[in-house]
Short mmCIF file of C-alpha atoms in Angstrom, two decimals:
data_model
loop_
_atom_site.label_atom_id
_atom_site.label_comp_id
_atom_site.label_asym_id
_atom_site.label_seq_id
_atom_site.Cartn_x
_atom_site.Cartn_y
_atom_site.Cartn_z
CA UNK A 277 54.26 17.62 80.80
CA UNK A 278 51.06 18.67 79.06
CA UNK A 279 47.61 18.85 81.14
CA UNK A 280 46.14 16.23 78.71
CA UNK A 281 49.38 14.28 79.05
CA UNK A 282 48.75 14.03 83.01
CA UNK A 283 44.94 13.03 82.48
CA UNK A 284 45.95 10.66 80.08
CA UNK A 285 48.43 8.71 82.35
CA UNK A 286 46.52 8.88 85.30
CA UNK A 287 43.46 7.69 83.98
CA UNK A 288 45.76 4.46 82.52
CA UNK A 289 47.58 3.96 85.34
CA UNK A 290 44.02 4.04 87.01
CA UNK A 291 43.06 0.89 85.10
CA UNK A 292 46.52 -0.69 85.18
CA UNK A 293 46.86 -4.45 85.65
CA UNK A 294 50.83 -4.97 86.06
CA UNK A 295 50.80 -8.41 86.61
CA UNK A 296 49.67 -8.30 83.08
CA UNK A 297 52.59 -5.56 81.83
CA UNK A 298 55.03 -8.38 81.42
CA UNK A 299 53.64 -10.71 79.28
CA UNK A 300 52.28 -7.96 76.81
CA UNK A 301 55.65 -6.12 77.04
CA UNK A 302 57.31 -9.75 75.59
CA UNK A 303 54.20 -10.44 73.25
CA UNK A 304 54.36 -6.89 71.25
CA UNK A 305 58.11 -6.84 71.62
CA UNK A 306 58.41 -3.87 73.14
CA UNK A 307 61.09 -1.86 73.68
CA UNK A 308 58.36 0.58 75.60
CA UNK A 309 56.77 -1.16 78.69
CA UNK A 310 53.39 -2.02 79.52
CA UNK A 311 51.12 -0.53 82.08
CA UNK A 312 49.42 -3.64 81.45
CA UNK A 313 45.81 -2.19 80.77
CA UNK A 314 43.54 -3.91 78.04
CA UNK A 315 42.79 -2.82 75.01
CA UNK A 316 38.72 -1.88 75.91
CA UNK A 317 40.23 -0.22 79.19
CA UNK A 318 42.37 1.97 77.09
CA UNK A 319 39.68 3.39 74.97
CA UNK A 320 37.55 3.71 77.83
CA UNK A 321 40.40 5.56 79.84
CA UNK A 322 41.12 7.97 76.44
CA UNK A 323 36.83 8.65 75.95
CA UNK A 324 36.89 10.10 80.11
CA UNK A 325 39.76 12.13 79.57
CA UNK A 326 38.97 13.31 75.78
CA UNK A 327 34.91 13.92 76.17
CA UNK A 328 35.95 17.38 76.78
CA UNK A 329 38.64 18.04 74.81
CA UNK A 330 39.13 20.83 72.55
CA UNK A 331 41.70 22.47 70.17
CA UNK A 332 42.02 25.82 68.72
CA UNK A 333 42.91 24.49 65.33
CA UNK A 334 44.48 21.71 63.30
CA UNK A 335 47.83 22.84 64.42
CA UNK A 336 47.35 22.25 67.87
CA UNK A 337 45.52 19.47 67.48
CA UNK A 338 48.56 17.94 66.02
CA UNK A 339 50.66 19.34 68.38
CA UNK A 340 48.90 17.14 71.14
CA UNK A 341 48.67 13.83 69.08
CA UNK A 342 52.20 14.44 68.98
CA UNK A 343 53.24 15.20 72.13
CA UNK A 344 51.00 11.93 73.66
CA UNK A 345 52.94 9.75 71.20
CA UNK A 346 56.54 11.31 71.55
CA UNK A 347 56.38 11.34 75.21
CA UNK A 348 54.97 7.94 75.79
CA UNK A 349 56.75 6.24 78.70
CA UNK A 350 54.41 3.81 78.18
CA UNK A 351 53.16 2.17 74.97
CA UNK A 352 49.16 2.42 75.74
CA UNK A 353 50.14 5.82 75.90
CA UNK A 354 51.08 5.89 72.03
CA UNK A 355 47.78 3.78 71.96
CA UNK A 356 46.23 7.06 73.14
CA UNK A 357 47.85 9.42 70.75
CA UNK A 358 46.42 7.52 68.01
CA UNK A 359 42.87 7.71 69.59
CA UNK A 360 43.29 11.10 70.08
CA UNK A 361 44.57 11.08 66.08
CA UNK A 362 41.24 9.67 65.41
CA UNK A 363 38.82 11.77 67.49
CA UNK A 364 35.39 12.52 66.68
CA UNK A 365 36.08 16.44 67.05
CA UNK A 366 38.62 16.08 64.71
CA UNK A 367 37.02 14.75 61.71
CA UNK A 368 37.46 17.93 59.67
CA UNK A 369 40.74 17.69 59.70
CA UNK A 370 41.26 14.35 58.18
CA UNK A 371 42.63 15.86 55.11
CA UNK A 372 46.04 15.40 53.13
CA UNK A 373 47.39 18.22 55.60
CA UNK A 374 47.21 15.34 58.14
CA UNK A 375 49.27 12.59 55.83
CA UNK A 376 52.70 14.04 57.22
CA UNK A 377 51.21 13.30 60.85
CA UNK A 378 50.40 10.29 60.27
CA UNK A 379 53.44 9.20 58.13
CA UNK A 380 55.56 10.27 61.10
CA UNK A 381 53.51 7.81 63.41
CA UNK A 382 53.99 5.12 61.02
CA UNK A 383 58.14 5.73 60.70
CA UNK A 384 58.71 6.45 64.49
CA UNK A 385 56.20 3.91 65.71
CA UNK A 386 57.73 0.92 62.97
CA UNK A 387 55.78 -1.85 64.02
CA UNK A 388 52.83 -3.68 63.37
CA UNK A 389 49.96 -2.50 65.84
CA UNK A 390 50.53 1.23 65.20
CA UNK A 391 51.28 0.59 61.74
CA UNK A 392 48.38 -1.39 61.05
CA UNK A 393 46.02 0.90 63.04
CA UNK A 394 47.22 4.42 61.03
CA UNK A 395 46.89 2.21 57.63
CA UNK A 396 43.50 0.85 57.63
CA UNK A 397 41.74 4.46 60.01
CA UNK A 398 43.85 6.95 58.76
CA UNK A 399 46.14 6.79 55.72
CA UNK A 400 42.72 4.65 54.23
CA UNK A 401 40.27 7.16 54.40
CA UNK A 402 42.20 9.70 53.36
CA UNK A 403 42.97 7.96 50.44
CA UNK A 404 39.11 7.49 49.81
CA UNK A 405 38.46 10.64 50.32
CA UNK A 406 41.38 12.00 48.13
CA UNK A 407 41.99 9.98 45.51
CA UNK A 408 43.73 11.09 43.08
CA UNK A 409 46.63 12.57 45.12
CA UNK A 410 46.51 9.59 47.87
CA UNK A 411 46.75 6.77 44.50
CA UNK A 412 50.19 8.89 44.08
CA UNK A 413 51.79 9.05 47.42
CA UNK A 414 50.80 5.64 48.24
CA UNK A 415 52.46 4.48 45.04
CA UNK A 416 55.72 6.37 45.91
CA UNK A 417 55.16 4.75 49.76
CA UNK A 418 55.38 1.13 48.42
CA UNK A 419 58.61 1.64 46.65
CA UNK A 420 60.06 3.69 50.30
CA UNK A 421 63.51 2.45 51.88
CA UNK A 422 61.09 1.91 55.20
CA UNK A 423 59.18 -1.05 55.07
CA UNK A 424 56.83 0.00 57.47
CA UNK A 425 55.77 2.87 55.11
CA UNK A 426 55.28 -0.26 52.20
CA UNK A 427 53.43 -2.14 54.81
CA UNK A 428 50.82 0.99 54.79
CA UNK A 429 50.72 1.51 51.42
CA UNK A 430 49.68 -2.47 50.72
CA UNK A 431 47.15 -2.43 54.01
CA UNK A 432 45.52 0.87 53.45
CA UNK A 433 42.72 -0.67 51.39
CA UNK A 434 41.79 -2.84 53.91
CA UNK A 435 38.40 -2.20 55.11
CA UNK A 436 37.61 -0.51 50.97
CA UNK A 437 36.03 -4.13 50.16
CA UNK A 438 34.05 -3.81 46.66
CA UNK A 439 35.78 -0.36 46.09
CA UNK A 440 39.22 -1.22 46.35
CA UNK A 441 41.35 -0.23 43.88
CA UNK A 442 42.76 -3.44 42.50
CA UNK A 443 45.15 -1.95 40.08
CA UNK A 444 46.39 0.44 42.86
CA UNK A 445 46.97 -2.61 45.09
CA UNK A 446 48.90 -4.63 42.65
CA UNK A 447 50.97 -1.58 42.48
CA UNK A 448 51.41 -1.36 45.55
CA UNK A 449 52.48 -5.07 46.25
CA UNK A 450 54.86 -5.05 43.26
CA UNK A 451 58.11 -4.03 45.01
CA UNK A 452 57.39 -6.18 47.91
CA UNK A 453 56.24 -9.29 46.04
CA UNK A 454 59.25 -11.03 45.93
CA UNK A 455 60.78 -9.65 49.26
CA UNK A 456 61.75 -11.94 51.87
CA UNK A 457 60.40 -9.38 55.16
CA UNK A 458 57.88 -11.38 57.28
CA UNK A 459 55.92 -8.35 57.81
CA UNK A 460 55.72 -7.51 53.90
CA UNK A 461 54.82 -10.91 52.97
CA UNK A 462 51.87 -11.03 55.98
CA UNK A 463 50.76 -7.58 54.59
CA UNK A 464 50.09 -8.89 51.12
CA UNK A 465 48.71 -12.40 52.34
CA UNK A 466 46.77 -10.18 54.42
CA UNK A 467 45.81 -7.63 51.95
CA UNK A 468 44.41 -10.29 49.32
CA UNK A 469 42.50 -12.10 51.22
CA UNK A 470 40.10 -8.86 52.90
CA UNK A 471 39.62 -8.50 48.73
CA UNK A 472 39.09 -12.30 48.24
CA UNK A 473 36.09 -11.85 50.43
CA UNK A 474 34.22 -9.69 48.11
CA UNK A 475 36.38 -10.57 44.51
CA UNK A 476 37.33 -13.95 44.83
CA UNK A 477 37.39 -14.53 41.39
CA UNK A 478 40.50 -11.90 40.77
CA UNK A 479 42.74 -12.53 43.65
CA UNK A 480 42.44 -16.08 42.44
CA UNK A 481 43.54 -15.00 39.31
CA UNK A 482 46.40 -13.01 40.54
CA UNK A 483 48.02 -15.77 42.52
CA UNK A 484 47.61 -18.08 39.91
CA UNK A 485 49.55 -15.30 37.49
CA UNK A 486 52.15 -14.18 40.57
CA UNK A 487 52.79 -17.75 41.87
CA UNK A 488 56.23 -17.72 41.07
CA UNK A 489 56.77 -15.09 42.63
CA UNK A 490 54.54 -14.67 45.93
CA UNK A 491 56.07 -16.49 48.96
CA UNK A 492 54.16 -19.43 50.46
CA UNK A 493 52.68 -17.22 53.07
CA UNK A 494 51.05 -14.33 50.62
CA UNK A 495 49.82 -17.47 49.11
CA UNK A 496 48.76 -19.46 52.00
CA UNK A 497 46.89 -16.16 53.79
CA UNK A 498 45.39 -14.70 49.97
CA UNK A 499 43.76 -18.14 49.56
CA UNK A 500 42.83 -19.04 53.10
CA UNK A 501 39.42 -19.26 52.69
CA UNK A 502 39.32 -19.78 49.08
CA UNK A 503 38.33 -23.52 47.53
CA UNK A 504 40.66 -25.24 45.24
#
């Protein structure tokens, strides 16, 4: 076990509420247990133990994001790894070298909290920051075999707002419209309505040309807070 992998667990377990392991355990569905620490204690655990931390270079930097995630015995400990995937020290190195990290997260991790966490603060600003190639890969993403990987691709723009891509996120729901996934359809439902919030006007129109095809929840969550 890693020095930072020690700190890490001991300043969780230092915060650990187990009555409260169960219940989160059955809530996230879990094959991983729970120490049972909140959310706001886990980031406060992970900016102790990571105020001094250092790396030689993007290489090792990965190697410890990966060897917090891959040797989680606990799932805030994967909760950590992606902290430590977004760390302020590490900014420079949120570049396309990075994307295979972070895909790996998102295919060993296949389920909604990690995967929602890498789309929207990793795989997003990479793809703001590198357009051209990201608008490619995340194309190639939505039509994957893993769903969790087309989940990414249709949440990535979430926090873009006015600068999402529209045409990009059609594409990008397109092979999932008509799927029958829960976690697909909640992704596009999802996905629409953060855009209906500053573009009303087209995700109305897009609903009213996919209705056919959208399932009533993409429809239900795009036009949530929509009028008639």
């Amino acid at each position: 076990m890693s020095t930072l992998q020690r700190a890490v667990r001991a300043a969780l377990r230092s915060r650990a509420e187990p009555e409260r392991a169960a219940g989160m355990q059955a809530y996230m569905k879990s094959e991983l247990p729970f120490l049972g620490v909140r959310s706001a204690n886990v980031k406060e655990a992970c900016r102790e133990v990571f105020a001094d931390y250092a790396f030689d270079d993007a290489a090792d930097w990965q190697a410890d994001v990966r060897t917090l995630w891959h040797g989680a015995v606990h799932r805030e400990e994967r909760y950590a790894a992606l902290l430590l995937a977004g760390h302020r020290r590490a900014k420079s190195l949120q570049t396309l070298a990075a994307l295979p990290l972070y895909e790996e997260l998102i295919v060993t991790g296949a389920w909604w909290d990690f995967v929602d966490e890498l789309a929207a603060n990793r795989v997003g600003p990479l793809l703001a920051a590198f357009p051209a190639p990201m608008t490619k890969t995340m194309r190639v993403w939505s039509t994957s075999s893993d769903m969790w990987k087309r989940r990414a691709s249709i949440l990535c723009q979430l926090k873009f707002r006015t600068k999402t891509d529209r045409e990009l996120l059609g594409a990008c729901i397109e092979p999932s419209i008509e799927s029958t996934e829960f976690f697909l359809r909640k992704a596009i439902g999802w996905a629409l309505r953060e855009l209906a919030k500053h573009d009303p006007a087209w995700v109305k129109r897009y609903v009213k040309a996919n209705a056919a095809r959208l399932s009533g929840l993409s429809r239900r969550e795009a036009l949530k807070h929509l009028g008639p």
